[in-house]
Amino acid sequence: MKKIDNCENSTVLVLLLAGILLVMGGYRIFSYLCDRGAVDTATYLLGAAALVLAIFGLLLASRSFRRLKELHL
């Protein structure tokens, strides 16, 4: 079994952080859209971008977290 201290690179931790930042970015875009209150093409494009960022970030973070737990055991 491999410990985190013995891991040569910190790719898993960087991916976990990237996933969390992507989710936060998606939330910021969504928050901006709620404050803006306008409905136009830019709203739909930014909404789609927020959704994609949030979903991709959640998938990346959950996969990285599972891998991190495997390394820790």
PDB file of C-alpha atoms in Angstrom:
ATOM      1  CA  MET A   1       0.000   0.000   0.000  1.00  0.00           C
ATOM      2  CA  LYS A   2       1.225   3.439  -0.955  1.00  0.00           C
ATOM      3  CA  LYS A   3       1.222   6.353   1.454  1.00  0.00           C
ATOM      4  CA  ILE A   4       0.794   9.961   0.340  1.00  0.00           C
ATOM      5  CA  ASP A   5       4.240  10.813   1.746  1.00  0.00           C
ATOM      6  CA  ASN A   6       5.792   8.271  -0.629  1.00  0.00           C
ATOM      7  CA  CYS A   7       3.958   9.635  -3.657  1.00  0.00           C
ATOM      8  CA  GLU A   8       6.422  11.286  -6.023  1.00  0.00           C
ATOM      9  CA  ASN A   9       4.055  13.863  -7.447  1.00  0.00           C
ATOM     10  CA  SER A  10       1.069  15.692  -6.071  1.00  0.00           C
ATOM     11  CA  THR A  11      -1.103  15.333  -9.169  1.00  0.00           C
ATOM     12  CA  VAL A  12      -4.041  13.981  -7.189  1.00  0.00           C
ATOM     13  CA  LEU A  13      -4.039  16.947  -4.817  1.00  0.00           C
ATOM     14  CA  VAL A  14      -3.727  19.412  -7.691  1.00  0.00           C
ATOM     15  CA  LEU A  15      -6.657  17.756  -9.507  1.00  0.00           C
ATOM     16  CA  LEU A  16      -8.741  17.867  -6.329  1.00  0.00           C
ATOM     17  CA  LEU A  17      -8.008  21.569  -5.948  1.00  0.00           C
ATOM     18  CA  ALA A  18      -8.761  22.171  -9.640  1.00  0.00           C
ATOM     19  CA  GLY A  19     -12.113  20.394  -9.270  1.00  0.00           C
ATOM     20  CA  ILE A  20     -13.024  22.511  -6.270  1.00  0.00           C
ATOM     21  CA  LEU A  21     -12.016  25.702  -8.096  1.00  0.00           C
ATOM     22  CA  LEU A  22     -14.097  24.728 -11.134  1.00  0.00           C
ATOM     23  CA  VAL A  23     -17.168  24.215  -8.955  1.00  0.00           C
ATOM     24  CA  MET A  24     -16.552  27.585  -7.305  1.00  0.00           C
ATOM     25  CA  GLY A  25     -16.164  29.224 -10.729  1.00  0.00           C
ATOM     26  CA  GLY A  26     -19.448  27.721 -11.895  1.00  0.00           C
ATOM     27  CA  TYR A  27     -21.130  29.049  -8.769  1.00  0.00           C
ATOM     28  CA  ARG A  28     -19.705  32.541  -9.354  1.00  0.00           C
ATOM     29  CA  ILE A  29     -21.042  32.607 -12.913  1.00  0.00           C
ATOM     30  CA  PHE A  30     -24.449  31.414 -11.708  1.00  0.00           C
ATOM     31  CA  SER A  31     -24.446  34.041  -8.954  1.00  0.00           C
ATOM     32  CA  TYR A  32     -23.620  36.754 -11.498  1.00  0.00           C
ATOM     33  CA  LEU A  33     -26.494  35.622 -13.701  1.00  0.00           C
ATOM     34  CA  CYS A  34     -28.939  35.725 -10.787  1.00  0.00           C
ATOM     35  CA  ASP A  35     -27.883  39.271  -9.892  1.00  0.00           C
ATOM     36  CA  ARG A  36     -28.027  40.419 -13.517  1.00  0.00           C
ATOM     37  CA  GLY A  37     -31.638  39.371 -14.023  1.00  0.00           C
ATOM     38  CA  ALA A  38     -31.627  39.747 -17.829  1.00  0.00           C
ATOM     39  CA  VAL A  39     -32.677  36.956 -20.169  1.00  0.00           C
ATOM     40  CA  ASP A  40     -30.806  36.972 -23.474  1.00  0.00           C
ATOM     41  CA  THR A  41     -28.362  34.849 -25.445  1.00  0.00           C
ATOM     42  CA  ALA A  42     -25.442  35.703 -23.158  1.00  0.00           C
ATOM     43  CA  THR A  43     -27.462  34.456 -20.184  1.00  0.00           C
ATOM     44  CA  TYR A  44     -27.967  31.065 -21.776  1.00  0.00           C
ATOM     45  CA  LEU A  45     -24.329  30.803 -22.839  1.00  0.00           C
ATOM     46  CA  LEU A  46     -23.017  31.757 -19.401  1.00  0.00           C
ATOM     47  CA  GLY A  47     -25.559  29.440 -17.760  1.00  0.00           C
ATOM     48  CA  ALA A  48     -24.375  26.550 -19.913  1.00  0.00           C
ATOM     49  CA  ALA A  49     -20.752  27.397 -19.108  1.00  0.00           C
ATOM     50  CA  ALA A  50     -21.556  27.472 -15.381  1.00  0.00           C
ATOM     51  CA  LEU A  51     -23.288  24.110 -15.610  1.00  0.00           C
ATOM     52  CA  VAL A  52     -20.409  22.524 -17.530  1.00  0.00           C
ATOM     53  CA  LEU A  53     -17.832  23.937 -15.089  1.00  0.00           C
ATOM     54  CA  ALA A  54     -19.791  22.719 -12.093  1.00  0.00           C
ATOM     55  CA  ILE A  55     -20.371  19.217 -13.461  1.00  0.00           C
ATOM     56  CA  PHE A  56     -16.786  18.817 -14.668  1.00  0.00           C
ATOM     57  CA  GLY A  57     -15.478  20.158 -11.358  1.00  0.00           C
ATOM     58  CA  LEU A  58     -17.631  17.786  -9.326  1.00  0.00           C
ATOM     59  CA  LEU A  59     -16.560  14.789 -11.388  1.00  0.00           C
ATOM     60  CA  LEU A  60     -12.903  15.770 -11.206  1.00  0.00           C
ATOM     61  CA  ALA A  61     -13.020  16.425  -7.465  1.00  0.00           C
ATOM     62  CA  SER A  62     -14.867  13.215  -6.628  1.00  0.00           C
ATOM     63  CA  ARG A  63     -12.531  11.085  -8.731  1.00  0.00           C
ATOM     64  CA  SER A  64      -9.472  12.770  -7.216  1.00  0.00           C
ATOM     65  CA  PHE A  65     -10.861  12.358  -3.714  1.00  0.00           C
ATOM     66  CA  ARG A  66     -11.438   8.624  -4.294  1.00  0.00           C
ATOM     67  CA  ARG A  67      -7.877   8.282  -5.597  1.00  0.00           C
ATOM     68  CA  LEU A  68      -6.573  10.224  -2.608  1.00  0.00           C
ATOM     69  CA  LYS A  69      -8.347   7.841  -0.223  1.00  0.00           C
ATOM     70  CA  GLU A  70      -6.803   4.879  -2.090  1.00  0.00           C
ATOM     71  CA  LEU A  71      -3.333   6.373  -1.708  1.00  0.00           C
ATOM     72  CA  HIS A  72      -3.878   7.073   1.957  1.00  0.00           C
ATOM     73  CA  LEU A  73      -4.787   3.460   2.867  1.00  0.00           C
TER      74      LEU A  73
END
